Amino acid sequence: MKRHLLVLLILLGWVAVFGVEMLYVDGLVHFIDVGNFLIRTSEGDLQLGAIYENEKTILRKVGFLRIKEADAKMSVGFTIGKSWSVLATFDVDSYGLMPARYRMLFSVAPESSYAVIGAEQKFFLGNYTINLSSFDVVGPVTMGMSRLYVKIQNREIGFYALDNALFAGFYPFSRGQTGDEGFFMGVGWKDGFSGALAMKFRVPIGNLSIVLDFILALSQDSASVGIRSEWIGENFKLNTCFVDGKCVFSVSF
């Protein structure tokens, strides 16, 4: 008992100093990054291993100036305990006329393997704007939710996608230069012909920024709900996705 308590205290001390990636897909898993060491904790198993990280900033030379185009980070690690696992993450932030943010996480283990992929891509030039955001999970639990906002002159149209569902429509209300917030109305297919209402909005609370994206799809015989949220603070990020009773989340700090 004392030995387990000592291990727990050591882990809590590491959590306070180093990075943590907590995932819930088909069970709760913690990945704790301790310098070049990686710890994976799950129900009934504590695994130890190593991790390699590499960060790179891409600069473009324009005359005498150097302009930052993108930041990229890659992490690859493995752990061994009662079982084994491999973890790989890729983060890319690009800037300029087409700002984007991509995050890909791959976890491979004998008992459960999955991929978590998040993407945000924007383009704006004058009265033309494209704004795409998506969050997908592939593995024991497969689910996803995507949003597309397109502005052409004074017309604002777009799409929403859920599991096996796609809706096309328009935005009667939007806010922000790139349509980051807005109300969507559309029609499409989800277990038959369906209508959809969606809303995306941002709630700032102190140093914390919360983005909520909600969609309700209604057909003659069924209803579907999708909720996507992103909580961003200083050195903290929480992503959640709920679609028709299936829920996944990831936390990094």
PDB file of N, CA, C and O in Angstrom, residues 152-215:
ATOM      1  N   ILE A 152     -19.421  34.185 -49.968  1.00  0.00           N
ATOM      2  CA  ILE A 152     -19.169  34.642 -51.341  1.00  0.00           C
ATOM      3  C   ILE A 152     -19.935  35.944 -51.511  1.00  0.00           C
ATOM      4  O   ILE A 152     -21.174  35.938 -51.573  1.00  0.00           O
ATOM      5  N   GLN A 153     -19.208  37.039 -51.558  1.00  0.00           N
ATOM      6  CA  GLN A 153     -19.831  38.357 -51.560  1.00  0.00           C
ATOM      7  C   GLN A 153     -20.699  38.483 -50.304  1.00  0.00           C
ATOM      8  O   GLN A 153     -20.192  38.424 -49.208  1.00  0.00           O
ATOM      9  N   ASN A 154     -22.006  38.624 -50.454  1.00  0.00           N
ATOM     10  CA  ASN A 154     -22.885  38.765 -49.294  1.00  0.00           C
ATOM     11  C   ASN A 154     -23.652  37.488 -48.964  1.00  0.00           C
ATOM     12  O   ASN A 154     -24.558  37.506 -48.133  1.00  0.00           O
ATOM     13  N   ARG A 155     -23.307  36.391 -49.623  1.00  0.00           N
ATOM     14  CA  ARG A 155     -23.970  35.114 -49.363  1.00  0.00           C
ATOM     15  C   ARG A 155     -23.131  34.283 -48.403  1.00  0.00           C
ATOM     16  O   ARG A 155     -21.921  34.155 -48.564  1.00  0.00           O
ATOM     17  N   GLU A 156     -23.798  33.704 -47.397  1.00  0.00           N
ATOM     18  CA  GLU A 156     -23.126  32.877 -46.402  1.00  0.00           C
ATOM     19  C   GLU A 156     -23.780  31.500 -46.398  1.00  0.00           C
ATOM     20  O   GLU A 156     -24.917  31.343 -45.960  1.00  0.00           O
ATOM     21  N   ILE A 157     -23.065  30.517 -46.898  1.00  0.00           N
ATOM     22  CA  ILE A 157     -23.575  29.164 -47.000  1.00  0.00           C
ATOM     23  C   ILE A 157     -22.619  28.216 -46.293  1.00  0.00           C
ATOM     24  O   ILE A 157     -21.516  28.619 -45.867  1.00  0.00           O
ATOM     25  N   GLY A 158     -23.000  26.947 -46.174  1.00  0.00           N
ATOM     26  CA  GLY A 158     -22.100  26.022 -45.516  1.00  0.00           C
ATOM     27  C   GLY A 158     -22.660  24.623 -45.398  1.00  0.00           C
ATOM     28  O   GLY A 158     -23.731  24.297 -45.933  1.00  0.00           O
ATOM     29  N   PHE A 159     -21.917  23.798 -44.667  1.00  0.00           N
ATOM     30  CA  PHE A 159     -22.275  22.402 -44.465  1.00  0.00           C
ATOM     31  C   PHE A 159     -21.984  22.020 -43.017  1.00  0.00           C
ATOM     32  O   PHE A 159     -21.090  22.575 -42.373  1.00  0.00           O
ATOM     33  N   TYR A 160     -22.724  21.052 -42.519  1.00  0.00           N
ATOM     34  CA  TYR A 160     -22.435  20.372 -41.257  1.00  0.00           C
ATOM     35  C   TYR A 160     -22.448  18.873 -41.530  1.00  0.00           C
ATOM     36  O   TYR A 160     -23.261  18.378 -42.319  1.00  0.00           O
ATOM     37  N   ALA A 161     -21.553  18.152 -40.863  1.00  0.00           N
ATOM     38  CA  ALA A 161     -21.499  16.698 -41.019  1.00  0.00           C
ATOM     39  C   ALA A 161     -21.421  16.036 -39.650  1.00  0.00           C
ATOM     40  O   ALA A 161     -20.690  16.489 -38.769  1.00  0.00           O
ATOM     41  N   LEU A 162     -22.198  14.980 -39.481  1.00  0.00           N
ATOM     42  CA  LEU A 162     -22.146  14.118 -38.310  1.00  0.00           C
ATOM     43  C   LEU A 162     -21.923  12.693 -38.803  1.00  0.00           C
ATOM     44  O   LEU A 162     -21.729  12.466 -39.991  1.00  0.00           O
ATOM     45  N   ASP A 163     -21.966  11.736 -37.864  1.00  0.00           N
ATOM     46  CA  ASP A 163     -21.838  10.337 -38.272  1.00  0.00           C
ATOM     47  C   ASP A 163     -22.919   9.993 -39.309  1.00  0.00           C
ATOM     48  O   ASP A 163     -24.113  10.106 -39.032  1.00  0.00           O
ATOM     49  N   ASN A 164     -22.501   9.589 -40.491  1.00  0.00           N
ATOM     50  CA  ASN A 164     -23.427   9.166 -41.545  1.00  0.00           C
ATOM     51  C   ASN A 164     -24.496  10.208 -41.841  1.00  0.00           C
ATOM     52  O   ASN A 164     -25.650   9.873 -42.146  1.00  0.00           O
ATOM     53  N   ALA A 165     -24.139  11.477 -41.727  1.00  0.00           N
ATOM     54  CA  ALA A 165     -25.105  12.545 -41.981  1.00  0.00           C
ATOM     55  C   ALA A 165     -24.398  13.746 -42.585  1.00  0.00           C
ATOM     56  O   ALA A 165     -23.271  14.064 -42.220  1.00  0.00           O
ATOM     57  N   LEU A 166     -25.076  14.408 -43.519  1.00  0.00           N
ATOM     58  CA  LEU A 166     -24.530  15.606 -44.161  1.00  0.00           C
ATOM     59  C   LEU A 166     -25.676  16.576 -44.413  1.00  0.00           C
ATOM     60  O   LEU A 166     -26.728  16.187 -44.928  1.00  0.00           O
ATOM     61  N   PHE A 167     -25.447  17.843 -44.053  1.00  0.00           N
ATOM     62  CA  PHE A 167     -26.474  18.867 -44.199  1.00  0.00           C
ATOM     63  C   PHE A 167     -25.893  20.082 -44.915  1.00  0.00           C
ATOM     64  O   PHE A 167     -24.785  20.524 -44.599  1.00  0.00           O
ATOM     65  N   ALA A 168     -26.625  20.601 -45.873  1.00  0.00           N
ATOM     66  CA  ALA A 168     -26.248  21.812 -46.594  1.00  0.00           C
ATOM     67  C   ALA A 168     -27.261  22.895 -46.275  1.00  0.00           C
ATOM     68  O   ALA A 168     -28.461  22.631 -46.159  1.00  0.00           O
ATOM     69  N   GLY A 169     -26.784  24.140 -46.144  1.00  0.00           N
ATOM     70  CA  GLY A 169     -27.706  25.207 -45.808  1.00  0.00           C
ATOM     71  C   GLY A 169     -27.042  26.563 -45.852  1.00  0.00           C
ATOM     72  O   GLY A 169     -26.078  26.785 -46.578  1.00  0.00           O
ATOM     73  N   PHE A 170     -27.561  27.479 -45.028  1.00  0.00           N
ATOM     74  CA  PHE A 170     -27.060  28.841 -45.036  1.00  0.00           C
ATOM     75  C   PHE A 170     -26.981  29.362 -43.608  1.00  0.00           C
ATOM     76  O   PHE A 170     -27.522  28.763 -42.667  1.00  0.00           O
ATOM     77  N   TYR A 171     -26.286  30.482 -43.438  1.00  0.00           N
ATOM     78  CA  TYR A 171     -26.118  31.131 -42.144  1.00  0.00           C
ATOM     79  C   TYR A 171     -26.910  32.439 -42.128  1.00  0.00           C
ATOM     80  O   TYR A 171     -26.475  33.434 -42.713  1.00  0.00           O
ATOM     81  N   PRO A 172     -28.084  32.463 -41.494  1.00  0.00           N
ATOM     82  CA  PRO A 172     -28.824  33.727 -41.398  1.00  0.00           C
ATOM     83  C   PRO A 172     -28.134  34.739 -40.489  1.00  0.00           C
ATOM     84  O   PRO A 172     -28.427  35.932 -40.546  1.00  0.00           O
ATOM     85  N   PHE A 173     -27.227  34.238 -39.628  1.00  0.00           N
ATOM     86  CA  PHE A 173     -26.488  35.130 -38.727  1.00  0.00           C
ATOM     87  C   PHE A 173     -25.078  34.581 -38.549  1.00  0.00           C
ATOM     88  O   PHE A 173     -24.888  33.381 -38.370  1.00  0.00           O
ATOM     89  N   SER A 174     -24.088  35.450 -38.618  1.00  0.00           N
ATOM     90  CA  SER A 174     -22.704  35.060 -38.348  1.00  0.00           C
ATOM     91  C   SER A 174     -21.980  36.237 -37.723  1.00  0.00           C
ATOM     92  O   SER A 174     -22.399  37.392 -37.860  1.00  0.00           O
ATOM     93  N   ARG A 175     -20.881  35.936 -37.055  1.00  0.00           N
ATOM     94  CA  ARG A 175     -20.093  36.982 -36.418  1.00  0.00           C
ATOM     95  C   ARG A 175     -18.616  36.670 -36.595  1.00  0.00           C
ATOM     96  O   ARG A 175     -18.200  35.517 -36.545  1.00  0.00           O
ATOM     97  N   GLY A 176     -17.826  37.713 -36.819  1.00  0.00           N
ATOM     98  CA  GLY A 176     -16.403  37.532 -37.029  1.00  0.00           C
ATOM     99  C   GLY A 176     -16.041  37.608 -38.495  1.00  0.00           C
ATOM    100  O   GLY A 176     -16.849  37.294 -39.376  1.00  0.00           O
ATOM    101  N   GLN A 177     -14.809  38.011 -38.769  1.00  0.00           N
ATOM    102  CA  GLN A 177     -14.355  38.168 -40.148  1.00  0.00           C
ATOM    103  C   GLN A 177     -14.406  36.871 -40.927  1.00  0.00           C
ATOM    104  O   GLN A 177     -14.664  36.855 -42.131  1.00  0.00           O
ATOM    105  N   THR A 178     -14.176  35.749 -40.241  1.00  0.00           N
ATOM    106  CA  THR A 178     -14.141  34.458 -40.927  1.00  0.00           C
ATOM    107  C   THR A 178     -15.292  33.544 -40.511  1.00  0.00           C
ATOM    108  O   THR A 178     -15.215  32.335 -40.682  1.00  0.00           O
ATOM    109  N   GLY A 179     -16.365  34.107 -39.957  1.00  0.00           N
ATOM    110  CA  GLY A 179     -17.532  33.301 -39.610  1.00  0.00           C
ATOM    111  C   GLY A 179     -17.279  32.271 -38.527  1.00  0.00           C
ATOM    112  O   GLY A 179     -17.851  31.180 -38.553  1.00  0.00           O
ATOM    113  N   ASP A 180     -16.434  32.618 -37.546  1.00  0.00           N
ATOM    114  CA  ASP A 180     -16.134  31.673 -36.476  1.00  0.00           C
ATOM    115  C   ASP A 180     -17.357  31.378 -35.614  1.00  0.00           C
ATOM    116  O   ASP A 180     -17.444  30.326 -34.986  1.00  0.00           O
ATOM    117  N   GLU A 181     -18.292  32.317 -35.556  1.00  0.00           N
ATOM    118  CA  GLU A 181     -19.517  32.123 -34.791  1.00  0.00           C
ATOM    119  C   GLU A 181     -20.710  32.357 -35.711  1.00  0.00           C
ATOM    120  O   GLU A 181     -20.643  33.179 -36.630  1.00  0.00           O
ATOM    121  N   GLY A 182     -21.789  31.633 -35.468  1.00  0.00           N
ATOM    122  CA  GLY A 182     -22.955  31.846 -36.302  1.00  0.00           C
ATOM    123  C   GLY A 182     -24.034  30.808 -36.092  1.00  0.00           C
ATOM    124  O   GLY A 182     -23.843  29.797 -35.410  1.00  0.00           O
ATOM    125  N   PHE A 183     -25.202  31.085 -36.701  1.00  0.00           N
ATOM    126  CA  PHE A 183     -26.370  30.214 -36.640  1.00  0.00           C
ATOM    127  C   PHE A 183     -26.603  29.624 -38.028  1.00  0.00           C
ATOM    128  O   PHE A 183     -26.583  30.341 -39.028  1.00  0.00           O
ATOM    129  N   PHE A 184     -26.818  28.302 -38.082  1.00  0.00           N
ATOM    130  CA  PHE A 184     -26.922  27.571 -39.346  1.00  0.00           C
ATOM    131  C   PHE A 184     -28.290  26.900 -39.442  1.00  0.00           C
ATOM    132  O   PHE A 184     -28.800  26.345 -38.472  1.00  0.00           O
ATOM    133  N   MET A 185     -28.857  26.920 -40.654  1.00  0.00           N
ATOM    134  CA  MET A 185     -30.092  26.198 -40.958  1.00  0.00           C
ATOM    135  C   MET A 185     -29.875  25.427 -42.251  1.00  0.00           C
ATOM    136  O   MET A 185     -29.352  25.986 -43.231  1.00  0.00           O
ATOM    137  N   GLY A 186     -30.248  24.144 -42.256  1.00  0.00           N
ATOM    138  CA  GLY A 186     -30.014  23.368 -43.466  1.00  0.00           C
ATOM    139  C   GLY A 186     -30.858  22.110 -43.533  1.00  0.00           C
ATOM    140  O   GLY A 186     -31.600  21.771 -42.603  1.00  0.00           O
ATOM    141  N   VAL A 187     -30.732  21.410 -44.651  1.00  0.00           N
ATOM    142  CA  VAL A 187     -31.413  20.138 -44.873  1.00  0.00           C
ATOM    143  C   VAL A 187     -30.396  19.134 -45.388  1.00  0.00           C
ATOM    144  O   VAL A 187     -29.357  19.488 -45.943  1.00  0.00           O
ATOM    145  N   GLY A 188     -30.708  17.851 -45.181  1.00  0.00           N
ATOM    146  CA  GLY A 188     -29.798  16.813 -45.644  1.00  0.00           C
ATOM    147  C   GLY A 188     -30.354  15.445 -45.351  1.00  0.00           C
ATOM    148  O   GLY A 188     -31.572  15.235 -45.354  1.00  0.00           O
ATOM    149  N   TRP A 189     -29.457  14.512 -45.057  1.00  0.00           N
ATOM    150  CA  TRP A 189     -29.845  13.106 -44.900  1.00  0.00           C
ATOM    151  C   TRP A 189     -29.264  12.542 -43.620  1.00  0.00           C
ATOM    152  O   TRP A 189     -28.061  12.561 -43.396  1.00  0.00           O
ATOM    153  N   LYS A 190     -30.147  12.046 -42.745  1.00  0.00           N
ATOM    154  CA  LYS A 190     -29.773  11.342 -41.527  1.00  0.00           C
ATOM    155  C   LYS A 190     -30.896  10.381 -41.209  1.00  0.00           C
ATOM    156  O   LYS A 190     -31.924  10.772 -40.660  1.00  0.00           O
ATOM    157  N   ASP A 191     -30.744   9.116 -41.590  1.00  0.00           N
ATOM    158  CA  ASP A 191     -31.820   8.127 -41.469  1.00  0.00           C
ATOM    159  C   ASP A 191     -33.070   8.601 -42.195  1.00  0.00           C
ATOM    160  O   ASP A 191     -34.198   8.483 -41.707  1.00  0.00           O
ATOM    161  N   GLY A 192     -32.862   9.172 -43.355  1.00  0.00           N
ATOM    162  CA  GLY A 192     -33.957   9.745 -44.122  1.00  0.00           C
ATOM    163  C   GLY A 192     -33.776  11.243 -44.267  1.00  0.00           C
ATOM    164  O   GLY A 192     -32.847  11.841 -43.721  1.00  0.00           O
ATOM    165  N   PHE A 193     -34.671  11.862 -45.001  1.00  0.00           N
ATOM    166  CA  PHE A 193     -34.596  13.310 -45.204  1.00  0.00           C
ATOM    167  C   PHE A 193     -34.740  14.024 -43.864  1.00  0.00           C
ATOM    168  O   PHE A 193     -35.659  13.738 -43.087  1.00  0.00           O
ATOM    169  N   SER A 194     -33.829  14.947 -43.571  1.00  0.00           N
ATOM    170  CA  SER A 194     -33.802  15.592 -42.260  1.00  0.00           C
ATOM    171  C   SER A 194     -33.524  17.084 -42.397  1.00  0.00           C
ATOM    172  O   SER A 194     -32.978  17.545 -43.406  1.00  0.00           O
ATOM    173  N   GLY A 195     -33.897  17.806 -41.368  1.00  0.00           N
ATOM    174  CA  GLY A 195     -33.541  19.203 -41.245  1.00  0.00           C
ATOM    175  C   GLY A 195     -32.579  19.382 -40.089  1.00  0.00           C
ATOM    176  O   GLY A 195     -32.525  18.551 -39.175  1.00  0.00           O
ATOM    177  N   ALA A 196     -31.787  20.450 -40.123  1.00  0.00           N
ATOM    178  CA  ALA A 196     -30.778  20.653 -39.085  1.00  0.00           C
ATOM    179  C   ALA A 196     -30.708  22.117 -38.687  1.00  0.00           C
ATOM    180  O   ALA A 196     -30.821  23.015 -39.530  1.00  0.00           O
ATOM    181  N   LEU A 197     -30.521  22.349 -37.392  1.00  0.00           N
ATOM    182  CA  LEU A 197     -30.252  23.668 -36.824  1.00  0.00           C
ATOM    183  C   LEU A 197     -28.952  23.569 -36.039  1.00  0.00           C
ATOM    184  O   LEU A 197     -28.748  22.607 -35.288  1.00  0.00           O
ATOM    185  N   ALA A 198     -28.073  24.545 -36.218  1.00  0.00           N
ATOM    186  CA  ALA A 198     -26.787  24.499 -35.538  1.00  0.00           C
ATOM    187  C   ALA A 198     -26.372  25.900 -35.117  1.00  0.00           C
ATOM    188  O   ALA A 198     -26.770  26.903 -35.723  1.00  0.00           O
ATOM    189  N   MET A 199     -25.558  25.952 -34.075  1.00  0.00           N
ATOM    190  CA  MET A 199     -25.048  27.224 -33.591  1.00  0.00           C
ATOM    191  C   MET A 199     -23.646  27.024 -33.032  1.00  0.00           C
ATOM    192  O   MET A 199     -23.389  26.063 -32.293  1.00  0.00           O
ATOM    193  N   LYS A 200     -22.754  27.941 -33.367  1.00  0.00           N
ATOM    194  CA  LYS A 200     -21.399  27.940 -32.832  1.00  0.00           C
ATOM    195  C   LYS A 200     -21.127  29.306 -32.226  1.00  0.00           C
ATOM    196  O   LYS A 200     -21.373  30.333 -32.864  1.00  0.00           O
ATOM    197  N   PHE A 201     -20.624  29.314 -30.992  1.00  0.00           N
ATOM    198  CA  PHE A 201     -20.363  30.582 -30.329  1.00  0.00           C
ATOM    199  C   PHE A 201     -19.200  30.434 -29.353  1.00  0.00           C
ATOM    200  O   PHE A 201     -18.845  29.320 -28.951  1.00  0.00           O
ATOM    201  N   ARG A 202     -18.630  31.576 -28.978  1.00  0.00           N
ATOM    202  CA  ARG A 202     -17.471  31.620 -28.096  1.00  0.00           C
ATOM    203  C   ARG A 202     -17.847  32.317 -26.790  1.00  0.00           C
ATOM    204  O   ARG A 202     -18.545  33.335 -26.804  1.00  0.00           O
ATOM    205  N   VAL A 203     -17.357  31.756 -25.666  1.00  0.00           N
ATOM    206  CA  VAL A 203     -17.617  32.327 -24.341  1.00  0.00           C
ATOM    207  C   VAL A 203     -16.285  32.559 -23.642  1.00  0.00           C
ATOM    208  O   VAL A 203     -15.637  31.596 -23.220  1.00  0.00           O
ATOM    209  N   PRO A 204     -15.824  33.802 -23.532  1.00  0.00           N
ATOM    210  CA  PRO A 204     -14.582  34.071 -22.795  1.00  0.00           C
ATOM    211  C   PRO A 204     -14.851  34.170 -21.303  1.00  0.00           C
ATOM    212  O   PRO A 204     -15.774  34.855 -20.863  1.00  0.00           O
ATOM    213  N   ILE A 205     -14.063  33.459 -20.511  1.00  0.00           N
ATOM    214  CA  ILE A 205     -14.167  33.505 -19.051  1.00  0.00           C
ATOM    215  C   ILE A 205     -12.766  33.723 -18.504  1.00  0.00           C
ATOM    216  O   ILE A 205     -11.973  32.776 -18.403  1.00  0.00           O
ATOM    217  N   GLY A 206     -12.444  34.954 -18.165  1.00  0.00           N
ATOM    218  CA  GLY A 206     -11.110  35.266 -17.686  1.00  0.00           C
ATOM    219  C   GLY A 206     -10.072  34.955 -18.750  1.00  0.00           C
ATOM    220  O   GLY A 206     -10.161  35.420 -19.892  1.00  0.00           O
ATOM    221  N   ASN A 207      -9.079  34.132 -18.396  1.00  0.00           N
ATOM    222  CA  ASN A 207      -8.053  33.724 -19.348  1.00  0.00           C
ATOM    223  C   ASN A 207      -8.441  32.475 -20.132  1.00  0.00           C
ATOM    224  O   ASN A 207      -7.640  31.953 -20.905  1.00  0.00           O
ATOM    225  N   LEU A 208      -9.672  32.008 -19.913  1.00  0.00           N
ATOM    226  CA  LEU A 208     -10.149  30.797 -20.572  1.00  0.00           C
ATOM    227  C   LEU A 208     -11.105  31.154 -21.706  1.00  0.00           C
ATOM    228  O   LEU A 208     -12.008  31.972 -21.541  1.00  0.00           O
ATOM    229  N   SER A 209     -10.890  30.546 -22.871  1.00  0.00           N
ATOM    230  CA  SER A 209     -11.772  30.741 -24.018  1.00  0.00           C
ATOM    231  C   SER A 209     -12.490  29.425 -24.307  1.00  0.00           C
ATOM    232  O   SER A 209     -11.856  28.388 -24.483  1.00  0.00           O
ATOM    233  N   ILE A 210     -13.823  29.476 -24.340  1.00  0.00           N
ATOM    234  CA  ILE A 210     -14.628  28.283 -24.567  1.00  0.00           C
ATOM    235  C   ILE A 210     -15.395  28.441 -25.873  1.00  0.00           C
ATOM    236  O   ILE A 210     -16.087  29.434 -26.077  1.00  0.00           O
ATOM    237  N   VAL A 211     -15.236  27.474 -26.772  1.00  0.00           N
ATOM    238  CA  VAL A 211     -15.954  27.470 -28.042  1.00  0.00           C
ATOM    239  C   VAL A 211     -16.914  26.284 -28.036  1.00  0.00           C
ATOM    240  O   VAL A 211     -16.502  25.142 -27.826  1.00  0.00           O
ATOM    241  N   LEU A 212     -18.197  26.555 -28.261  1.00  0.00           N
ATOM    242  CA  LEU A 212     -19.228  25.517 -28.281  1.00  0.00           C
ATOM    243  C   LEU A 212     -19.866  25.468 -29.660  1.00  0.00           C
ATOM    244  O   LEU A 212     -20.224  26.499 -30.231  1.00  0.00           O
ATOM    245  N   ASP A 213     -20.006  24.264 -30.197  1.00  0.00           N
ATOM    246  CA  ASP A 213     -20.632  24.046 -31.498  1.00  0.00           C
ATOM    247  C   ASP A 213     -21.718  22.986 -31.310  1.00  0.00           C
ATOM    248  O   ASP A 213     -21.421  21.848 -30.936  1.00  0.00           O
ATOM    249  N   PHE A 214     -22.966  23.353 -31.563  1.00  0.00           N
ATOM    250  CA  PHE A 214     -24.116  22.484 -31.274  1.00  0.00           C
ATOM    251  C   PHE A 214     -24.947  22.305 -32.535  1.00  0.00           C
ATOM    252  O   PHE A 214     -25.210  23.269 -33.254  1.00  0.00           O
ATOM    253  N   ILE A 215     -25.371  21.064 -32.817  1.00  0.00           N
ATOM    254  CA  ILE A 215     -26.246  20.800 -33.954  1.00  0.00           C
ATOM    255  C   ILE A 215     -27.350  19.845 -33.542  1.00  0.00           C
ATOM    256  O   ILE A 215     -27.119  18.864 -32.816  1.00  0.00           O
TER     257      ILE A 215
END
